[in-house]
Short mmCIF file of C-alpha atoms in Angstrom, two decimals:
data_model
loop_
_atom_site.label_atom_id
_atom_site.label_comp_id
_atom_site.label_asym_id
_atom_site.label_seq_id
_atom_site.Cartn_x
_atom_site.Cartn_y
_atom_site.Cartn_z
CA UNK A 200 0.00 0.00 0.00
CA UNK A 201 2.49 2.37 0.98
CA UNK A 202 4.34 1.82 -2.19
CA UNK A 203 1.42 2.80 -4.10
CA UNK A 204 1.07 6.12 -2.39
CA UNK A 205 4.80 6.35 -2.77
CA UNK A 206 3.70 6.01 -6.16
CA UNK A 207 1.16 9.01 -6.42
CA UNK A 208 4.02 11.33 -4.41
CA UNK A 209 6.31 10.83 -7.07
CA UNK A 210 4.15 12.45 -9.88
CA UNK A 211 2.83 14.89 -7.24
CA UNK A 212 6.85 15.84 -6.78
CA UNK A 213 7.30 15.44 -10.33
CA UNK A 214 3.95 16.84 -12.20
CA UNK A 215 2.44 18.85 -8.99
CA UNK A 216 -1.21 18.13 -8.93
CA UNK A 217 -2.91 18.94 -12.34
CA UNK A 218 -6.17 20.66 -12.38
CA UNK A 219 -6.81 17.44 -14.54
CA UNK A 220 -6.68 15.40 -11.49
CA UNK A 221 -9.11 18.46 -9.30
CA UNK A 222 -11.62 18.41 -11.35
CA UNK A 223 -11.69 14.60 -12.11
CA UNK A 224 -11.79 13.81 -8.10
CA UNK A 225 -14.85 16.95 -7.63
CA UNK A 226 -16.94 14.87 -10.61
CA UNK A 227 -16.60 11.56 -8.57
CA UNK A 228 -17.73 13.05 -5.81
CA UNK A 229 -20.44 15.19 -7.03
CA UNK A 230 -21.65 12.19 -8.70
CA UNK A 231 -21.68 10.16 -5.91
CA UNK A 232 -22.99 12.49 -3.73
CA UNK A 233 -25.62 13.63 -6.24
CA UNK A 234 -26.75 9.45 -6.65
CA UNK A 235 -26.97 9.29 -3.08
CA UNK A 236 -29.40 12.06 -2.18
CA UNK A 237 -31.44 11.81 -5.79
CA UNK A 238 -31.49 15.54 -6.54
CA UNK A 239 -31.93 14.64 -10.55
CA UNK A 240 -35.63 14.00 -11.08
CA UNK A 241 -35.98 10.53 -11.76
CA UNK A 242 -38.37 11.64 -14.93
CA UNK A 243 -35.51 13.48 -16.64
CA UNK A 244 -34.32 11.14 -19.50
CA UNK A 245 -35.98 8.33 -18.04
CA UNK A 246 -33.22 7.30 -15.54
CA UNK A 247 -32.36 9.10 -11.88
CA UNK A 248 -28.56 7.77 -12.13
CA UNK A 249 -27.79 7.77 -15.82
CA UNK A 250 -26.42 11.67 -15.89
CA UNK A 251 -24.67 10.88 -12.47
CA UNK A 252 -22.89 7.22 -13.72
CA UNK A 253 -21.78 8.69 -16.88
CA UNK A 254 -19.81 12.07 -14.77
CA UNK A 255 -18.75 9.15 -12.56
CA UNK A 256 -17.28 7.26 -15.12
CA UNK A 257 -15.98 9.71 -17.41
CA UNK A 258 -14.07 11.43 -14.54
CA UNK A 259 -12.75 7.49 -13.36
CA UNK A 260 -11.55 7.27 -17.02
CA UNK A 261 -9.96 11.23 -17.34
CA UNK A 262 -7.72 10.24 -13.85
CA UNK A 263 -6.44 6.60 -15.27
CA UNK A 264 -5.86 8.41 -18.68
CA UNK A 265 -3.89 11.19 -16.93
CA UNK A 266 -2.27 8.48 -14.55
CA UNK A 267 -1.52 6.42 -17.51
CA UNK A 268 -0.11 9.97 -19.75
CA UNK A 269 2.24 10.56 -16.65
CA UNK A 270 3.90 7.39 -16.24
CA UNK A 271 4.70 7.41 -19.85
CA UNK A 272 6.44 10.87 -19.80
CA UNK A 273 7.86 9.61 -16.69
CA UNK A 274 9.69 6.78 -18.45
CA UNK A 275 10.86 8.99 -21.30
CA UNK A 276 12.17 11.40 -18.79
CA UNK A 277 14.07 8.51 -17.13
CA UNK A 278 15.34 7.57 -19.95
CA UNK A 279 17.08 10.77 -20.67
CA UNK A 280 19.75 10.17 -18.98
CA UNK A 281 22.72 7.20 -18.95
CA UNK A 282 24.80 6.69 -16.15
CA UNK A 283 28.71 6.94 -16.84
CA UNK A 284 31.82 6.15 -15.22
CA UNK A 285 29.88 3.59 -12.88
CA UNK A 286 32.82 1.44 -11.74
CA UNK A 287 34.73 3.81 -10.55
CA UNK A 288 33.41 7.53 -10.08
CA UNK A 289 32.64 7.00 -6.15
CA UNK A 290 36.04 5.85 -5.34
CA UNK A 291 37.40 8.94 -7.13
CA UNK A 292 34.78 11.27 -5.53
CA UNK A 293 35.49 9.68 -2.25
CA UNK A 294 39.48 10.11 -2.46
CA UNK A 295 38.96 13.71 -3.33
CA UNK A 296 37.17 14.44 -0.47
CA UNK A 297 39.46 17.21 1.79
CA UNK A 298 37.91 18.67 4.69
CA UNK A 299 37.57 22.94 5.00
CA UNK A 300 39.62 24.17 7.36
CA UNK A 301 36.91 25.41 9.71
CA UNK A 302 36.07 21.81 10.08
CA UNK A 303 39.55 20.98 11.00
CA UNK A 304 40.05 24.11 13.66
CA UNK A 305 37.20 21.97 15.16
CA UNK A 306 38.66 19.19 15.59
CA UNK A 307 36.78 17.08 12.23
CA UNK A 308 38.25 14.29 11.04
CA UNK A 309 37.56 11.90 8.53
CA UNK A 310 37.22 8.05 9.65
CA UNK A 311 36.34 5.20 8.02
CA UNK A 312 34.64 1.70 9.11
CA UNK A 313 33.89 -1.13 6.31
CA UNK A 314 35.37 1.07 3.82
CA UNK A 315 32.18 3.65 4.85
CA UNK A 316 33.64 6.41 5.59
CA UNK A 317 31.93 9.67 8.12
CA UNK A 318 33.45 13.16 9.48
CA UNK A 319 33.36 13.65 13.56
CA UNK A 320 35.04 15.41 16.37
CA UNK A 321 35.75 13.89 19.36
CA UNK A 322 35.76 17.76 21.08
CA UNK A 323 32.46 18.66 19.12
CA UNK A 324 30.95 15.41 20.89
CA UNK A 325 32.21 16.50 24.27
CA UNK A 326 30.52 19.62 23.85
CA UNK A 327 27.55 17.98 23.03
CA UNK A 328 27.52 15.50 25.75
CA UNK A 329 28.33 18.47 28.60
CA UNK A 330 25.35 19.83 28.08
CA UNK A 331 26.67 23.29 26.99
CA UNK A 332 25.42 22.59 23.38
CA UNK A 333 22.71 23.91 23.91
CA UNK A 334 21.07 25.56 20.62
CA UNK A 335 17.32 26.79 20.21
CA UNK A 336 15.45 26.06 16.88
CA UNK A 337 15.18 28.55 13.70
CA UNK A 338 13.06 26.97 11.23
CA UNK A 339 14.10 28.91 7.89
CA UNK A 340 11.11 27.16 5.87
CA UNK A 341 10.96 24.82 2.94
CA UNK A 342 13.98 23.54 1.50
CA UNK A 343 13.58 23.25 -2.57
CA UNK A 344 15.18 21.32 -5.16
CA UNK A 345 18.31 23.35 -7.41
CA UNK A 346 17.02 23.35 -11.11
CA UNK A 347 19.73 21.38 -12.02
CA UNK A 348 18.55 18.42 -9.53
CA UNK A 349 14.83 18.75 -10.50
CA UNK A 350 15.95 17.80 -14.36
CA UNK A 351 17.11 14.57 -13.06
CA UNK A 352 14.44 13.79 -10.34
CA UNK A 353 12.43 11.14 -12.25
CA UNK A 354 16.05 9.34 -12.96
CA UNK A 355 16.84 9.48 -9.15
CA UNK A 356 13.00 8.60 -8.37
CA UNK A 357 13.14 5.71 -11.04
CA UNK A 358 16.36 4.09 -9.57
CA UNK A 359 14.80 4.41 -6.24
CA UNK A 360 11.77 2.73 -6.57
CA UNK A 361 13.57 -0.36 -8.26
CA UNK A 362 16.14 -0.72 -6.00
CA UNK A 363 14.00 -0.59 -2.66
CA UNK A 364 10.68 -2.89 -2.11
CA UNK A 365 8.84 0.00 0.15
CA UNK A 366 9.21 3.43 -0.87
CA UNK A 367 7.38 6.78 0.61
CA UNK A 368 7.72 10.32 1.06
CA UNK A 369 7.87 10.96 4.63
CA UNK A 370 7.68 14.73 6.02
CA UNK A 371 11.21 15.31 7.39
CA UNK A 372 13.51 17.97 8.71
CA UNK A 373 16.72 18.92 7.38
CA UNK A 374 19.95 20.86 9.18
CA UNK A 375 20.91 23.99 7.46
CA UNK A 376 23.79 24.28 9.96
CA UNK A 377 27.09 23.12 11.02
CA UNK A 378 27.71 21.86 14.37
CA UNK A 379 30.80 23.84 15.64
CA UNK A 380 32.39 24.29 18.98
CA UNK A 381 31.84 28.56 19.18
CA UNK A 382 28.61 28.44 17.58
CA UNK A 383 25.75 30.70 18.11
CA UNK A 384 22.55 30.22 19.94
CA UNK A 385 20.21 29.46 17.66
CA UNK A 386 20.58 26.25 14.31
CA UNK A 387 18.58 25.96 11.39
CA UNK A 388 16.59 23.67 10.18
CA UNK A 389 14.09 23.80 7.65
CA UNK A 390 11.39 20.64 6.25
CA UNK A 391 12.58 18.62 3.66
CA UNK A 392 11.40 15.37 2.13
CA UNK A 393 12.73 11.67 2.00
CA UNK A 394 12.10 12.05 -2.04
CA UNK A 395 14.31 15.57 -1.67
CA UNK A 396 16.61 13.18 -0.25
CA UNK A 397 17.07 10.69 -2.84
CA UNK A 398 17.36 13.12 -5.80
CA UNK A 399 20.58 14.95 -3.49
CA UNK A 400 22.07 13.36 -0.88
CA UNK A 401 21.81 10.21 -2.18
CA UNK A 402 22.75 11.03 -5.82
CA UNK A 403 26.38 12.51 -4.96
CA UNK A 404 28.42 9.38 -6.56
CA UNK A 405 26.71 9.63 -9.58
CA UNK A 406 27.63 10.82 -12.93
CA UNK A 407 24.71 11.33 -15.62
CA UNK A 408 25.06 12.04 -19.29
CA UNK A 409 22.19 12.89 -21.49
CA UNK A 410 21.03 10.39 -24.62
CA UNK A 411 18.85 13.09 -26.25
CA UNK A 412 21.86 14.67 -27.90
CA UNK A 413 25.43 12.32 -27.48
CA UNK A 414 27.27 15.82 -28.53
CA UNK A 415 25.07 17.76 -25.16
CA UNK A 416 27.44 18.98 -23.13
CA UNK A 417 25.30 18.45 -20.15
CA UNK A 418 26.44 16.35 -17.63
CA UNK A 419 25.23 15.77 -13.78
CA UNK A 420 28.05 15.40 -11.99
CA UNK A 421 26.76 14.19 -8.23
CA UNK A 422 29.86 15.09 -6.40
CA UNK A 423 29.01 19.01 -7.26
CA UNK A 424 26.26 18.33 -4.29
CA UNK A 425 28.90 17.22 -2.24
CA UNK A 426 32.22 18.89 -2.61
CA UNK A 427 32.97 22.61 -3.86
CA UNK A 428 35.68 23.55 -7.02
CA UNK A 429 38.90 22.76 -4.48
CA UNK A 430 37.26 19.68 -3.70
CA UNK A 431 36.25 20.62 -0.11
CA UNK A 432 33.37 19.51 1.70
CA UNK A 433 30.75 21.69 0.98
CA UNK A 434 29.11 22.60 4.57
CA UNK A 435 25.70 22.31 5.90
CA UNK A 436 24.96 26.07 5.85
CA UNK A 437 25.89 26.00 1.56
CA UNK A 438 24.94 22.96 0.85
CA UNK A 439 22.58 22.31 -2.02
CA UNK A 440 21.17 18.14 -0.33
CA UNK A 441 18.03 17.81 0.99
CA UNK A 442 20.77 16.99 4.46
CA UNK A 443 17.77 15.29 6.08
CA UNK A 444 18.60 14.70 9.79
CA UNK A 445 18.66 11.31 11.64
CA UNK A 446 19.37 9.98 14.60
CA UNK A 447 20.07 6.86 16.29
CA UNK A 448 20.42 5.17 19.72
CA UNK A 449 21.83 2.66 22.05
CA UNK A 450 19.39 1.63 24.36
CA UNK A 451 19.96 -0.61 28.30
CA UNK A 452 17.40 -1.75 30.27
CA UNK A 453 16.50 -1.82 34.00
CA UNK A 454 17.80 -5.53 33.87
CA UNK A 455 20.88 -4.82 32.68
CA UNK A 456 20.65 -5.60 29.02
CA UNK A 457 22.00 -3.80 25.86
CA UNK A 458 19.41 -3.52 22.85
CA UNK A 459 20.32 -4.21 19.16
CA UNK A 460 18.18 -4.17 16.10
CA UNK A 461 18.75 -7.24 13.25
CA UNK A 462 17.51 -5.51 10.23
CA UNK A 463 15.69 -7.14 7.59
CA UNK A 464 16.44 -7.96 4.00
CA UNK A 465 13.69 -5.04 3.47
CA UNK A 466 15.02 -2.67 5.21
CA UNK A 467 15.53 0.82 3.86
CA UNK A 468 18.91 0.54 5.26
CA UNK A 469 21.38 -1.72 6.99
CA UNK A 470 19.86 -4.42 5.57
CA UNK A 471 20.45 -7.76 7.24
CA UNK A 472 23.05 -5.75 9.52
CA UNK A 473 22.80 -4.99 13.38
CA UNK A 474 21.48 -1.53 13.60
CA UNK A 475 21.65 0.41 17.14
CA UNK A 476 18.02 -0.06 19.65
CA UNK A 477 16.22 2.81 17.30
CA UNK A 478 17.71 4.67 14.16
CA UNK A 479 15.83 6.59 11.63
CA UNK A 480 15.09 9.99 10.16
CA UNK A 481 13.56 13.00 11.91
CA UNK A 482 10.16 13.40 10.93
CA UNK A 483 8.31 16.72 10.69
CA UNK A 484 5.76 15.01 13.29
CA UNK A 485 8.62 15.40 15.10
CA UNK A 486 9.13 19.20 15.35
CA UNK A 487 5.24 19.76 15.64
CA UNK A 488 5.09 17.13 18.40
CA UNK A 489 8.46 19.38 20.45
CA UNK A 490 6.56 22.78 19.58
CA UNK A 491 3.17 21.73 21.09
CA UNK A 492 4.40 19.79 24.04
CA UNK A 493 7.51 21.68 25.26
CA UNK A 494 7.65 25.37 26.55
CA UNK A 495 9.41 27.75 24.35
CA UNK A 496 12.57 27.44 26.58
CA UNK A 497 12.40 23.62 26.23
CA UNK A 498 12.14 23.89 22.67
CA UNK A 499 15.92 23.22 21.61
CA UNK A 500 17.83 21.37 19.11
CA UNK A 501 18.69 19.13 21.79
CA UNK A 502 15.41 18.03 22.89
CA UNK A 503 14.34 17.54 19.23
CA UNK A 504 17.22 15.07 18.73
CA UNK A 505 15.77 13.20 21.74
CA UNK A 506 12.30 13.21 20.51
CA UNK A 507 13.19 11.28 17.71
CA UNK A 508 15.49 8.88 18.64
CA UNK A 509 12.95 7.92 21.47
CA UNK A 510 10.20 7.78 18.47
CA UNK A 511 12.10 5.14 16.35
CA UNK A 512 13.06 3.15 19.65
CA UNK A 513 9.23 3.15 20.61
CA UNK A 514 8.58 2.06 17.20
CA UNK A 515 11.25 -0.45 16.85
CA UNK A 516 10.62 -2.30 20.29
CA UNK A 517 7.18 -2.32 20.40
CA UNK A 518 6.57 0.42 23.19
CA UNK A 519 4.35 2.58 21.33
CA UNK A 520 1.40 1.90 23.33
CA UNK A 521 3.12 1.28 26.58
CA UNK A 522 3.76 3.13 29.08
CA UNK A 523 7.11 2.67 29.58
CA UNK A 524 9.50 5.74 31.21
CA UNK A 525 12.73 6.19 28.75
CA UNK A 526 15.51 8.76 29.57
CA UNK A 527 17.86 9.46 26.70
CA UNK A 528 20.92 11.94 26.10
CA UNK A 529 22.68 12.89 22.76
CA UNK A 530 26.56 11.95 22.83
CA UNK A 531 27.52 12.70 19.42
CA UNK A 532 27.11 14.00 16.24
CA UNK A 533 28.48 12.90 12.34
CA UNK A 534 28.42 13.32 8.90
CA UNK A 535 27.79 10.07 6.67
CA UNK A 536 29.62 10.35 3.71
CA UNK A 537 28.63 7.39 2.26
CA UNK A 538 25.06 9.20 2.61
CA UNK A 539 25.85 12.23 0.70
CA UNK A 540 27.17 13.46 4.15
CA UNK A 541 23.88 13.76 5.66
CA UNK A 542 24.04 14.78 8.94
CA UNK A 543 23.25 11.94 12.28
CA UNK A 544 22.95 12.32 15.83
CA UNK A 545 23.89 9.67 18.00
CA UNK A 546 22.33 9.20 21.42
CA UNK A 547 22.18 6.45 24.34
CA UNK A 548 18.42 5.82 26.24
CA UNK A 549 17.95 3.93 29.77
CA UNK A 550 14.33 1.90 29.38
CA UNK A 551 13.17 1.18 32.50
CA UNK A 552 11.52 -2.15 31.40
CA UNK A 553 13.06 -5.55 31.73
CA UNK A 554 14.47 -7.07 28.27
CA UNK A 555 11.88 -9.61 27.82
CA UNK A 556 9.18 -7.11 27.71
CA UNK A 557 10.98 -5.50 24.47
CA UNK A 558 8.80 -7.37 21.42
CA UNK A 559 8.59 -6.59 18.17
CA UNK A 560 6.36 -3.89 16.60
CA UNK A 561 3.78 -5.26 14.33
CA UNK A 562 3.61 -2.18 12.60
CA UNK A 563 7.34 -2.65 11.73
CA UNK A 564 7.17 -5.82 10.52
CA UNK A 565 4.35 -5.35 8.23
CA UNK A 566 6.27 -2.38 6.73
CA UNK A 567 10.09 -3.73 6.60
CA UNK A 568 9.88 -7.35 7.03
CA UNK A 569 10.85 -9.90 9.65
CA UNK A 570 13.38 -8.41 12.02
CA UNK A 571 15.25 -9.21 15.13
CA UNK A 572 16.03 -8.19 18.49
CA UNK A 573 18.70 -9.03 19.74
CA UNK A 574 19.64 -8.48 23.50
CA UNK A 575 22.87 -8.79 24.77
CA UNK A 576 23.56 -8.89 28.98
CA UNK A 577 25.85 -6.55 30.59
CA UNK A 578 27.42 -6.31 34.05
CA UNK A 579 28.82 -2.52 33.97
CA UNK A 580 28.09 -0.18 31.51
CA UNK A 581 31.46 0.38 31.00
CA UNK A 582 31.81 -2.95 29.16
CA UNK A 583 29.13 -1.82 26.59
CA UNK A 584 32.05 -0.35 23.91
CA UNK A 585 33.91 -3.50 24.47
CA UNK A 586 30.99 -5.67 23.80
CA UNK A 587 30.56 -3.70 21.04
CA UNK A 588 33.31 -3.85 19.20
CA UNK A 589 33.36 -7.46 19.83
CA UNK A 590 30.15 -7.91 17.90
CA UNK A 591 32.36 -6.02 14.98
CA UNK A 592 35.27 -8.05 14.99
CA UNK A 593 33.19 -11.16 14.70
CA UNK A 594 31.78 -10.10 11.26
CA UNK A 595 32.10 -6.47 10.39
CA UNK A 596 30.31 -6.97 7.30
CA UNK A 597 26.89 -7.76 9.85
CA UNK A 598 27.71 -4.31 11.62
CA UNK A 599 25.95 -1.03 10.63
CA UNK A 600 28.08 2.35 10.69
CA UNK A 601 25.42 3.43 13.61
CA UNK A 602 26.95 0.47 16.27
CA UNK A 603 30.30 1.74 15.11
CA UNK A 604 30.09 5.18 15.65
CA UNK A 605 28.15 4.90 18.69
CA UNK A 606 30.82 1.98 19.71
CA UNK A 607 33.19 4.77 19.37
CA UNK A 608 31.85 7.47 21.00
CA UNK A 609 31.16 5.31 23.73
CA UNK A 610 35.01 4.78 24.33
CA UNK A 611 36.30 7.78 23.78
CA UNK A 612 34.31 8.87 26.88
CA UNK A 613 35.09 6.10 29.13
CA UNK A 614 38.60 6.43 28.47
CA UNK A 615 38.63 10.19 29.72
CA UNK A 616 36.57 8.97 32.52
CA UNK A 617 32.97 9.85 32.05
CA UNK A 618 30.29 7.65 33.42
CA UNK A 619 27.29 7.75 30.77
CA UNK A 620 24.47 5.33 31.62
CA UNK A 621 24.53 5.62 34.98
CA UNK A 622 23.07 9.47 34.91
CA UNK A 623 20.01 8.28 33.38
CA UNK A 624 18.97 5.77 35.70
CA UNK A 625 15.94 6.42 37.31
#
């Protein structure tokens, strides 16, 4: 089902919503309206329903004729463009990638796991986890697609849809700003789309060539999204991707327990890989859900981070309809590379629940497949990296990025001492 909708969204994003389609859906429902009360005289032409069955009809037929113009144009629009340079145009992208030097005079680094490869500070993270990172929201409004990116959209769309088995265009919030240690008191964001996200962040290690004209000189070259004419990393606050935020966390329970996600063969990502407790996108539900139920103080960066880690958790483990207390912190922040260097938060949450209480959702399963969860018993939380990385040396290829980062956050805090869980214990 949801892949039909994702369907509709992606002439809606392509097309917009034709008058064709307005006034086809107002003469179904004038005609069925009109059937059900009888206003037509059932002496005029002999039949109450005919006038009603034939606007009925005719306006069924204009939407599956407009439906079936679309998808036509669609393909031909796909089919403008050939990809080029496929073997090898990431790897060179990838190895041109240099850092600015603001992000360096912050202590960013580039680091690699699995050859995936992410940007993070270990002093930007102890900011974050002190608590003096503490930013209020600006939301700067719609974020909208370059020309240059819109001309390729049904490609990017197209590829989508036959690479992934469930595809739809969530409501999500992108970061218009970098993280930095001297920053200022307020961060951007601004809504954004999961479809946004696929024609730009997701796009960046791809080169295009048009087949209208061989001799065009036009070429899409992806890592223009990503990197600027020296070959730097363009930054949050220039960048032309969608730069939708997620965030992910590591979640322990009352019992002592550590909480891991097996992802299915469906899933959107990591598939078949160990993903951290809950991981996923920020959702504009999200931001609506911080402005309405938090005071204006309360309404930070911060706490919006929490919100939706603690959303895909609930969702994940089954305690959306439970009342179950959670308390989570952010630890860390990155940019994914491999992800168009989309920005993710990283976060840990004490449930206070006992493990065999965590099920899985059947919402979940019906929408990505048959996952796992895996629990995994502790006795201090500061063997949690450890265990960690011992899951990743068994089979690295089974890991996600997420449990790595998070694995390494984790240590680099315990090593200077910090003792994480424990202030979240209730």
């Amino acid at each position: 089902m949801k892949r039909f909708i994702g369907e509709i969204q992606k002439r809606l994003m392509i097309f917009g919503l034709s008058n064709n389609y307005i006034y086809s859906i107002l003469g179904v429902v004038v005609g069925i309206f009109s059937m059900y009360i009888n206003i037509i005289p059932e002496n005029l032409h002999g039949n109450a329903n005919t006038i009603e069955i034939l606007v009925i009809a005719f306006s069924i037929f204009s939407i599956a004729y407009k439906f079936y113009v679309e998808t036509q144009e669609l393909d031909e629009r796909n089919n403008e463009f050939f990809e080029i340079e496929v073997n090898n145009y990431k790897s060179n992208v990838r190895d041109k990638i240099i850092l600015p030097y603001v992000y360096r005079e912050n202590g960013y680094s580039i680091q690699e796991f699995n050859n995936e490869r992410f940007v993070m500070s270990d002093e930007v993270n102890n900011l974050i986890y002190s608590g003096k990172f503490s930013l209020n929201l600006d939301y700067s409004g719609k974020f909208i697609l370059s020309k240059e990116v819109k001309s390729i959209a049904p490609y990017a769309l197209n590829k989508a849809f036959k690479a992934k088995s469930t595809i739809y265009n969530s409501q999500l919030i992108g970061l218009a700003d970098e993280i930095y240690l001297n920053h200022d008191n307020k961060i951007r964001v601004q809504k954004t789309d999961y479809f946004q996200g696929l024609c730009t962040n997701e796009m960046v290690y791809t080169k295009l060539k048009s087949v209208i004209n061989i001799y065009d000189s036009f070429v899409f070259k992806g890592e223009d999204l990503l990197l600027d004419e020296n070959g730097e990393l363009i930054q949050l606050c220039e960048s032309l991707c969608s730069n939708y935020l997620g965030g992910s966390t590591l979640a322990v329970t009352n019992d002592n327990y550590i909480i891991i996600n097996s992802q299915s063969a469906k899933s959107d990502a990591n598939r078949g890989r160990l993903a951290p407790s809950g991981s996923g996108s920020t959702d504009f539900r999200d931001l609506k859900k911080l402005i309405r139920k938090k005071k204006e103080s309360d309404q930070t960066f911060q706490e919006l981070v929490k919100i939706t880690m603690e959303r895909e958790l609930r969702e994940e483990c089954g305690l959306l309809f439970k009342n179950v207390k959670m308390k989570s912190k952010v630890i860390g922040f990155a940019r994914l590379l491999e992800r168009g260097g989309k920005p993710d938060f990283f976060g840990i949450t004490y449930i206070n629940i006992r493990h065999d209480k965590i099920k899985k959702s059947l919402k979940e399963y019906l929408e990505i497949g048959d996952y796992r969860i895996v629990t995994i018993p502790f006795n201090s939380y500061r063997e949690i990296p450890d265990i960690l990385f011992d899951l990743i040396d068994q089979d690295k290829n089974k890991i996600s990025i997420q449990i790595h980062i998070i694995a390494v956050i984790l240590k680099y805090f315990y090593d200077n001492g910090y003792d994480l869980f424990s202030d979240l214990e209730f």
